[in-house]
PDB file of C-alpha atoms in Angstrom:
ATOM      1  CA  MET K1000      -5.044 -86.624-141.784  1.00 51.00           C
ATOM      2  CA  GLY K1001      -4.500 -83.509-143.737  1.00 52.00           C
ATOM      3  CA  SER K1002      -2.285 -80.784-144.964  1.00 48.00           C
ATOM      4  CA  ALA K1003      -1.012 -77.527-143.569  1.00 49.00           C
ATOM      5  CA  PRO K1004      -2.471 -74.192-144.547  1.00 51.00           C
ATOM      6  CA  CYS K1005      -0.679 -71.260-146.042  1.00 45.00           C
ATOM      7  CA  SER K1006      -0.898 -68.040-144.060  1.00 44.00           C
ATOM      8  CA  GLY K1007      -4.198 -66.224-144.118  1.00 45.00           C
ATOM      9  CA  LYS K1008      -7.670 -67.457-144.787  1.00 47.00           C
ATOM     10  CA  GLY K1009      -8.317 -69.668-147.721  1.00 44.00           C
ATOM     11  CA  ARG K1010     -11.059 -71.577-149.283  1.00 43.00           C
ATOM     12  CA  GLY K1011      -9.848 -74.540-151.208  1.00 43.00           C
ATOM     13  CA  GLY K1012     -10.161 -78.232-151.650  1.00 42.00           C
ATOM     14  CA  GLY K1013      -8.358 -81.472-152.007  1.00 42.00           C
ATOM     15  CA  GLY K1014      -8.786 -85.077-152.894  1.00 40.00           C
ATOM     16  CA  LEU K1015      -8.961 -88.430-151.234  1.00 33.00           C
ATOM     17  CA  GLN K1016      -5.809 -90.508-150.988  1.00 37.00           C
ATOM     18  CA  ASP K1017      -5.023 -94.123-150.311  1.00 36.00           C
ATOM     19  CA  LEU K1018      -2.817 -93.024-147.406  1.00 34.00           C
ATOM     20  CA  GLY K1019      -4.648 -91.902-144.331  1.00 38.00           C
ATOM     21  CA  CYS K1020      -5.161 -92.339-140.646  1.00 41.00           C
ATOM     22  CA  MET K1021      -4.953 -95.919-139.494  1.00 38.00           C
ATOM     23  CA  PRO K1022      -8.250 -97.724-138.955  1.00 38.00           C
ATOM     24  CA  TRP K1023      -9.323 -98.083-135.360  1.00 38.00           C
ATOM     25  CA  LYS K1024     -11.515-100.933-134.132  1.00 39.00           C
ATOM     26  CA  LEU K1025     -14.636 -99.723-132.399  1.00 37.00           C
ATOM     27  CA  SER K1026     -18.232-100.576-131.801  1.00 40.00           C
ATOM     28  CA  LYS K1027     -21.079 -99.657-134.111  1.00 43.00           C
ATOM     29  CA  GLN K1028     -21.406 -96.359-132.315  1.00 50.00           C
ATOM     30  CA  LYS K1029     -19.838 -93.458-134.182  1.00 59.00           C
ATOM     31  CA  GLY K1030     -18.783 -91.796-130.971  1.00 71.00           C
ATOM     32  CA  VAL K1031     -19.235 -92.159-127.257  1.00 66.00           C
ATOM     33  CA  LEU K1032     -20.130 -89.861-124.423  1.00 73.00           C
ATOM     34  CA  VAL K1033     -17.714 -90.242-121.555  1.00 68.00           C
ATOM     35  CA  ALA K1034     -18.633 -89.044-118.080  1.00 62.00           C
ATOM     36  CA  ALA K1035     -15.973 -86.811-116.578  1.00 60.00           C
ATOM     37  CA  GLU K1036     -15.794 -85.329-113.131  1.00 52.00           C
ATOM     38  CA  VAL K1037     -15.770 -81.574-113.616  1.00 48.00           C
ATOM     39  CA  GLY K1038     -16.053 -79.360-110.583  1.00 47.00           C
ATOM     40  CA  GLY K1039     -17.660 -80.738-107.488  1.00 45.00           C
ATOM     41  CA  GLY K1040     -18.208 -79.556-103.973  1.00 46.00           C
ATOM     42  CA  THR K1041     -18.376 -80.522-100.358  1.00 45.00           C
ATOM     43  CA  GLY K1042     -22.110 -80.418-100.217  1.00 46.00           C
ATOM     44  CA  GLY K1043     -24.273 -77.825 -98.562  1.00 46.00           C
ATOM     45  CA  VAL K1044     -27.107 -77.168 -96.149  1.00 43.00           C
ATOM     46  CA  ARG K1045     -30.683 -77.517 -97.291  1.00 46.00           C
ATOM     47  CA  GLU K1046     -33.509 -75.657 -95.652  1.00 46.00           C
ATOM     48  CA  SER K1047     -36.158 -77.964 -94.188  1.00 45.00           C
ATOM     49  CA  LEU K1048     -39.847 -77.636 -94.904  1.00 48.00           C
ATOM     50  CA  ASP K1049     -40.405 -77.253 -91.152  1.00 57.00           C
ATOM     51  CA  PRO K1050     -39.811 -73.676 -90.009  1.00 53.00           C
ATOM     52  CA  GLY K1051     -36.844 -73.291 -87.708  1.00 58.00           C
ATOM     53  CA  GLU K1052     -35.350 -76.658 -88.607  1.00 59.00           C
ATOM     54  CA  LEU K1053     -32.401 -77.348 -90.871  1.00 61.00           C
ATOM     55  CA  ASP K1054     -31.688 -80.436 -92.919  1.00 59.00           C
ATOM     56  CA  LEU K1055     -27.950 -80.902 -92.488  1.00 67.00           C
ATOM     57  CA  SER K1056     -27.647 -83.702 -95.029  1.00 68.00           C
ATOM     58  CA  PRO K1057     -25.347 -82.785 -97.928  1.00 72.00           C
ATOM     59  CA  LEU K1058     -26.814 -81.626-101.190  1.00 67.00           C
ATOM     60  CA  PRO K1059     -26.638 -84.221-103.968  1.00 67.00           C
ATOM     61  CA  GLU K1060     -23.590 -83.889-106.190  1.00 61.00           C
ATOM     62  CA  PRO K1061     -24.309 -82.674-109.741  1.00 60.00           C
ATOM     63  CA  PRO K1062     -24.090 -85.396-112.375  1.00 61.00           C
ATOM     64  CA  PRO K1063     -20.715 -85.616-114.152  1.00 65.00           C
ATOM     65  CA  ARG K1064     -20.386 -83.681-117.397  1.00 74.00           C
ATOM     66  CA  ALA K1065     -20.457 -85.911-120.460  1.00 89.00           C
ATOM     67  CA  ILE K1066     -17.607 -85.475-122.945  1.00 94.00           C
ATOM     68  CA  TYR K1067     -18.210 -86.450-126.557  1.00 96.00           C
ATOM     69  CA  HIS K1068     -15.293 -88.450-127.955  1.00 96.00           C
ATOM     70  CA  GLU K1069     -15.478 -89.743-131.498  1.00 93.00           C
ATOM     71  CA  LYS K1070     -13.077 -92.636-132.129  1.00 91.00           C
ATOM     72  CA  GLN K1071     -11.102 -93.456-135.230  1.00 82.00           C
ATOM     73  CA  ARG K1072     -12.727 -95.247-138.130  1.00 79.00           C
ATOM     74  CA  ARG K1073     -11.332 -95.660-141.608  1.00 75.00           C
ATOM     75  CA  GLU K1074      -9.444 -92.512-142.704  1.00 77.00           C
ATOM     76  CA  LEU K1075     -11.703 -89.880-141.176  1.00 88.00           C
ATOM     77  CA  CYS K1076      -9.501 -88.196-138.582  1.00 92.00           C
ATOM     78  CA  ALA K1077     -10.418 -84.721-139.901  1.00 93.00           C
ATOM     79  CA  LEU K1078     -14.107 -85.513-139.383  1.00 94.00           C
ATOM     80  CA  HIS K1079     -13.459 -86.861-135.871  1.00 95.00           C
ATOM     81  CA  ALA K1080     -11.374 -83.819-134.917  1.00 96.00           C
ATOM     82  CA  LEU K1081     -14.131 -81.439-136.049  1.00 97.00           C
ATOM     83  CA  ASN K1082     -16.917 -83.274-134.217  1.00 97.00           C
ATOM     84  CA  ASN K1083     -14.821 -83.642-131.082  1.00 97.00           C
ATOM     85  CA  VAL K1084     -14.041 -79.918-131.032  1.00 98.00           C
ATOM     86  CA  PHE K1085     -17.737 -79.093-131.461  1.00 97.00           C
ATOM     87  CA  GLN K1086     -18.693 -81.809-128.935  1.00 97.00           C
ATOM     88  CA  ASP K1087     -21.420 -82.912-131.320  1.00 95.00           C
ATOM     89  CA  GLY K1088     -21.465 -86.091-133.376  1.00 93.00           C
ATOM     90  CA  ALA K1089     -23.966 -84.476-135.742  1.00 92.00           C
ATOM     91  CA  ALA K1090     -21.895 -81.339-136.370  1.00 95.00           C
ATOM     92  CA  PHE K1091     -20.364 -82.806-139.522  1.00 94.00           C
ATOM     93  CA  SER K1092     -20.700 -86.051-141.438  1.00 92.00           C
ATOM     94  CA  LYS K1093     -18.567 -87.916-143.930  1.00 89.00           C
ATOM     95  CA  GLU K1094     -21.067 -86.950-146.603  1.00 89.00           C
ATOM     96  CA  THR K1095     -20.790 -83.280-145.658  1.00 91.00           C
ATOM     97  CA  LEU K1096     -17.011 -83.259-145.937  1.00 90.00           C
ATOM     98  CA  GLN K1097     -17.105 -85.249-149.164  1.00 86.00           C
ATOM     99  CA  ASP K1098     -19.562 -82.773-150.646  1.00 88.00           C
ATOM    100  CA  ILE K1099     -17.320 -79.859-149.638  1.00 90.00           C
ATOM    101  CA  TYR K1100     -14.326 -81.602-151.194  1.00 87.00           C
ATOM    102  CA  GLN K1101     -16.164 -82.139-154.467  1.00 84.00           C
ATOM    103  CA  ARG K1102     -17.419 -78.543-154.618  1.00 87.00           C
ATOM    104  CA  LEU K1103     -14.078 -76.876-153.980  1.00 83.00           C
ATOM    105  CA  SER K1104     -12.546 -75.579-157.178  1.00 56.00           C
ATOM    106  CA  PRO K1105      -8.927 -76.634-157.824  1.00 58.00           C
ATOM    107  CA  GLY K1106      -8.229 -73.056-158.899  1.00 53.00           C
ATOM    108  CA  THR K1107      -8.960 -71.721-155.404  1.00 48.00           C
ATOM    109  CA  LEU K1108      -6.824 -74.169-153.432  1.00 49.00           C
ATOM    110  CA  VAL K1109      -4.584 -72.819-150.707  1.00 51.00           C
ATOM    111  CA  THR K1110      -2.291 -75.774-151.366  1.00 45.00           C
ATOM    112  CA  PRO K1111      -2.719 -78.677-153.802  1.00 39.00           C
ATOM    113  CA  HIS K1112      -4.705 -81.412-152.085  1.00 39.00           C
ATOM    114  CA  LYS K1113      -2.756 -84.305-153.565  1.00 40.00           C
ATOM    115  CA  LYS K1114       0.624 -82.889-152.590  1.00 33.00           C
ATOM    116  CA  SER K1115       0.136 -80.815-149.471  1.00 33.00           C
ATOM    117  CA  MET K1116       2.630 -79.295-147.072  1.00 36.00           C
ATOM    118  CA  LEU K1117       1.757 -81.794-144.335  1.00 35.00           C
ATOM    119  CA  GLY K1118       1.557 -84.899-146.465  1.00 33.00           C
ATOM    120  CA  ASN K1119      -1.222 -86.888-148.062  1.00 35.00           C
ATOM    121  CA  GLY K1120      -4.523 -87.557-146.350  1.00 40.00           C
ATOM    122  CA  ASN K1121      -8.237 -87.994-146.744  1.00 69.00           C
ATOM    123  CA  TYR K1122      -9.203 -84.370-146.152  1.00 83.00           C
ATOM    124  CA  ASP K1123      -6.706 -81.566-145.994  1.00 87.00           C
ATOM    125  CA  VAL K1124      -6.862 -78.178-144.304  1.00 92.00           C
ATOM    126  CA  ASN K1125      -8.877 -76.655-147.162  1.00 92.00           C
ATOM    127  CA  VAL K1126     -11.793 -78.982-146.429  1.00 93.00           C
ATOM    128  CA  ILE K1127     -11.531 -78.279-142.683  1.00 95.00           C
ATOM    129  CA  MET K1128     -11.550 -74.507-143.300  1.00 96.00           C
ATOM    130  CA  ALA K1129     -14.550 -74.718-145.619  1.00 95.00           C
ATOM    131  CA  ALA K1130     -16.416 -77.004-143.205  1.00 96.00           C
ATOM    132  CA  LEU K1131     -15.895 -74.575-140.317  1.00 97.00           C
ATOM    133  CA  GLN K1132     -17.159 -71.687-142.446  1.00 97.00           C
ATOM    134  CA  THR K1133     -20.472 -73.482-142.987  1.00 96.00           C
ATOM    135  CA  ARG K1134     -21.052 -73.132-139.231  1.00 96.00           C
ATOM    136  CA  GLY K1135     -19.834 -69.559-138.854  1.00 97.00           C
ATOM    137  CA  PHE K1136     -16.312 -70.415-137.694  1.00 98.00           C
ATOM    138  CA  GLU K1137     -12.816 -69.907-139.019  1.00 98.00           C
ATOM    139  CA  ALA K1138      -9.529 -71.790-138.749  1.00 97.00           C
ATOM    140  CA  VAL K1139      -6.599 -69.555-137.829  1.00 97.00           C
ATOM    141  CA  TRP K1140      -3.189 -70.989-138.614  1.00 95.00           C
ATOM    142  CA  TRP K1141      -0.859 -70.448-135.660  1.00 95.00           C
ATOM    143  CA  ASP K1142       2.565 -69.020-136.476  1.00 93.00           C
ATOM    144  CA  LYS K1143       4.978 -71.262-134.563  1.00 91.00           C
ATOM    145  CA  ARG K1144       7.444 -68.400-134.210  1.00 90.00           C
ATOM    146  CA  ARG K1145       5.083 -66.984-131.572  1.00 93.00           C
ATOM    147  CA  ASP K1146       4.688 -68.379-128.103  1.00 95.00           C
ATOM    148  CA  VAL K1147       1.276 -69.797-127.253  1.00 96.00           C
ATOM    149  CA  SER K1148       1.093 -67.489-124.232  1.00 96.00           C
ATOM    150  CA  SER K1149      -0.202 -64.859-126.682  1.00 96.00           C
ATOM    151  CA  ILE K1150      -3.353 -66.881-127.452  1.00 97.00           C
ATOM    152  CA  ALA K1151      -6.477 -65.418-125.832  1.00 97.00           C
ATOM    153  CA  LEU K1152      -7.864 -68.778-124.735  1.00 97.00           C
ATOM    154  CA  SER K1153     -11.245 -67.410-123.675  1.00 96.00           C
ATOM    155  CA  ASN K1154     -11.947 -66.411-127.293  1.00 97.00           C
ATOM    156  CA  VAL K1155     -10.910 -69.732-128.834  1.00 98.00           C
ATOM    157  CA  THR K1156     -13.549 -72.446-129.243  1.00 98.00           C
ATOM    158  CA  GLY K1157     -11.041 -75.247-129.682  1.00 98.00           C
ATOM    159  CA  PHE K1158      -7.835 -76.397-131.303  1.00 98.00           C
ATOM    160  CA  ILE K1159      -7.056 -78.748-134.169  1.00 97.00           C
ATOM    161  CA  LEU K1160      -3.520 -80.060-134.471  1.00 96.00           C
ATOM    162  CA  ASN K1161      -1.897 -81.891-137.343  1.00 93.00           C
ATOM    163  CA  VAL K1162       0.726 -84.249-135.923  1.00 89.00           C
ATOM    164  CA  PRO K1163       2.755 -87.252-137.082  1.00 83.00           C
ATOM    165  CA  SER K1164       1.148 -90.532-136.042  1.00 75.00           C
ATOM    166  CA  ASN K1165       2.487 -94.082-136.057  1.00 65.00           C
ATOM    167  CA  LEU K1166       1.029 -96.503-138.551  1.00 61.00           C
ATOM    168  CA  ARG K1167      -0.178 -99.899-137.351  1.00 56.00           C
ATOM    169  CA  TRP K1168      -1.094-103.123-139.029  1.00 53.00           C
ATOM    170  CA  GLY K1169      -3.323-104.765-136.471  1.00 53.00           C
ATOM    171  CA  LEU K1170      -1.248-104.909-133.279  1.00 55.00           C
ATOM    172  CA  LEU K1171       2.004-104.401-135.187  1.00 56.00           C
ATOM    173  CA  ARG K1172       3.483-100.896-135.157  1.00 56.00           C
ATOM    174  CA  LEU K1173       5.108-100.075-138.496  1.00 53.00           C
ATOM    175  CA  PRO K1174       8.249 -97.907-138.780  1.00 51.00           C
ATOM    176  CA  LEU K1175       6.250 -95.307-140.695  1.00 55.00           C
ATOM    177  CA  LYS K1176       4.349 -92.178-139.758  1.00 62.00           C
ATOM    178  CA  ARG K1177       1.463 -90.318-141.374  1.00 74.00           C
ATOM    179  CA  GLN K1178      -0.068 -86.965-140.523  1.00 84.00           C
ATOM    180  CA  HIS K1179      -3.118 -87.076-138.268  1.00 88.00           C
ATOM    181  CA  TRP K1180      -5.715 -84.478-137.185  1.00 94.00           C
ATOM    182  CA  ILE K1181      -6.598 -84.281-133.481  1.00 95.00           C
ATOM    183  CA  GLY K1182      -9.014 -82.038-131.588  1.00 97.00           C
ATOM    184  CA  VAL K1183      -8.457 -80.295-128.257  1.00 98.00           C
ATOM    185  CA  ARG K1184     -10.995 -78.279-126.303  1.00 97.00           C
ATOM    186  CA  GLU K1185     -12.184 -77.222-122.864  1.00 97.00           C
ATOM    187  CA  VAL K1186     -15.078 -78.971-121.147  1.00 96.00           C
ATOM    188  CA  GLY K1187     -16.172 -77.907-117.676  1.00 94.00           C
ATOM    189  CA  GLY K1188     -13.018 -75.905-116.992  1.00 95.00           C
ATOM    190  CA  VAL K1189     -10.628 -78.687-118.040  1.00 97.00           C
ATOM    191  CA  TYR K1190      -8.875 -78.985-121.402  1.00 98.00           C
ATOM    192  CA  TYR K1191      -8.924 -82.422-123.027  1.00 98.00           C
ATOM    193  CA  ASN K1192      -6.952 -84.138-125.748  1.00 97.00           C
ATOM    194  CA  LEU K1193      -9.703 -85.682-127.873  1.00 97.00           C
ATOM    195  CA  ASP K1194      -7.467 -87.575-130.288  1.00 95.00           C
ATOM    196  CA  SER K1195      -9.691 -90.124-132.026  1.00 92.00           C
ATOM    197  CA  LYS K1196      -6.978 -92.781-131.652  1.00 91.00           C
ATOM    198  CA  LEU K1197      -7.133 -92.579-127.865  1.00 92.00           C
ATOM    199  CA  ARG K1198      -9.425 -94.945-125.967  1.00 92.00           C
ATOM    200  CA  GLY K1199     -11.081 -91.984-124.273  1.00 94.00           C
ATOM    201  CA  PRO K1200     -10.668 -88.255-123.595  1.00 95.00           C
ATOM    202  CA  HIS K1201      -7.296 -87.504-122.045  1.00 96.00           C
ATOM    203  CA  PRO K1202      -7.362 -84.615-119.536  1.00 97.00           C
ATOM    204  CA  ILE K1203      -4.678 -82.011-120.148  1.00 98.00           C
ATOM    205  CA  GLY K1204      -5.620 -79.680-117.301  1.00 97.00           C
ATOM    206  CA  ASP K1205      -5.979 -75.967-116.754  1.00 98.00           C
ATOM    207  CA  PRO K1206      -4.897 -73.189-119.162  1.00 97.00           C
ATOM    208  CA  ASP K1207      -1.286 -73.353-117.968  1.00 97.00           C
ATOM    209  CA  GLU K1208      -1.170 -77.092-118.627  1.00 98.00           C
ATOM    210  CA  LEU K1209      -2.760 -76.551-122.028  1.00 98.00           C
ATOM    211  CA  ARG K1210      -0.026 -74.087-123.001  1.00 97.00           C
ATOM    212  CA  LYS K1211       2.627 -76.594-121.915  1.00 97.00           C
ATOM    213  CA  PHE K1212       0.903 -79.263-124.016  1.00 97.00           C
ATOM    214  CA  LEU K1213       0.767 -77.006-127.090  1.00 97.00           C
ATOM    215  CA  ARG K1214       4.404 -75.952-126.709  1.00 96.00           C
ATOM    216  CA  HIS K1215       5.445 -79.588-126.493  1.00 95.00           C
ATOM    217  CA  GLN K1216       3.477 -80.498-129.612  1.00 94.00           C
ATOM    218  CA  LEU K1217       4.747 -77.540-131.636  1.00 94.00           C
ATOM    219  CA  ARG K1218       8.365 -78.373-130.820  1.00 91.00           C
ATOM    220  CA  GLY K1219       7.888 -81.641-132.664  1.00 83.00           C
ATOM    221  CA  LYS K1220       8.645 -82.091-136.332  1.00 82.00           C
ATOM    222  CA  ASN K1221       5.813 -81.556-138.820  1.00 86.00           C
ATOM    223  CA  CYS K1222       3.271 -80.311-136.280  1.00 92.00           C
ATOM    224  CA  GLU K1223       0.858 -77.495-137.095  1.00 94.00           C
ATOM    225  CA  LEU K1224      -1.820 -75.802-134.993  1.00 97.00           C
ATOM    226  CA  LEU K1225      -5.169 -74.342-136.018  1.00 97.00           C
ATOM    227  CA  LEU K1226      -7.274 -72.179-133.713  1.00 98.00           C
ATOM    228  CA  VAL K1227     -11.023 -72.692-134.150  1.00 98.00           C
ATOM    229  CA  VAL K1228     -12.703 -69.328-133.592  1.00 98.00           C
ATOM    230  CA  SER K1229     -15.991 -67.656-134.442  1.00 98.00           C
ATOM    231  CA  GLU K1230     -16.205 -65.356-137.461  1.00 97.00           C
ATOM    232  CA  GLU K1231     -16.520 -62.344-135.176  1.00 97.00           C
ATOM    233  CA  VAL K1232     -13.385 -63.295-133.225  1.00 97.00           C
ATOM    234  CA  GLU K1233     -11.452 -63.759-136.464  1.00 97.00           C
ATOM    235  CA  ILE K1234     -12.629 -60.443-137.908  1.00 96.00           C
ATOM    236  CA  HIS K1235     -11.572 -58.506-134.808  1.00 95.00           C
ATOM    237  CA  GLN K1236      -8.460 -60.659-134.264  1.00 95.00           C
ATOM    238  CA  THR K1237      -9.422 -61.121-130.616  1.00 96.00           C
ATOM    239  CA  TRP K1238      -7.906 -64.594-130.571  1.00 97.00           C
ATOM    240  CA  ARG K1239      -4.675 -62.718-129.860  1.00 94.00           C
ATOM    241  CA  SER K1240      -3.830 -61.194-126.526  1.00 87.00           C
ATOM    242  CA  ASP K1241      -2.981 -57.493-126.290  1.00 66.00           C
ATOM    243  CA  SER K1242       0.683 -58.354-126.057  1.00 52.00           C
ATOM    244  CA  CYS K1243       0.726 -59.780-129.597  1.00 50.00           C
TER     245      CYS K1243
END
């Protein structure tokens, strides 16, 4: 869960709220690695050890690429989105984000944490921005007036969206929505929706399918998009295509 950024970079902080992402039942594992078929082939010809002879048996297929997918627990959707984008369960921890939250000065907030543009949540966009900066990355707020065709995908590490999400009480869906952070990134040439509330990674497809997915999300009410890029990409603004 979180809040939307103002334009430009900002370092700021927020507070914890009672309202947050809905709990999600899962095993003791923080996250899981899911095998996904990426690429493939029809096999090949292997040269035999005996001169002049060929082994025509197909080459063994490469093992499937593992996709890290951290599932929802408590109110930590911002943490899950970050780790899923970085494909590393050790990239950030609850303690790390809590420490960042406590160190951020209220006087430097982009938006007040307790009353943010996107609604209340555990960690807002200020904490996400500061967390990314500890690893040499930046969060670029996407101006929804632009079409996503102007994003230079090859220079973007991943995407974090803030979207409305249904609240549940056990199996009962409540007629209420709260804001929820989700991560999206490319693994093995395929883009995946790594929403922590999903049972597993959901394949989106190639770059064209990704753009369709982002357009659909941004047409919805109260949806915001952050581009996760390296510091160098942000400095040189190469997350934008030449047509921007």
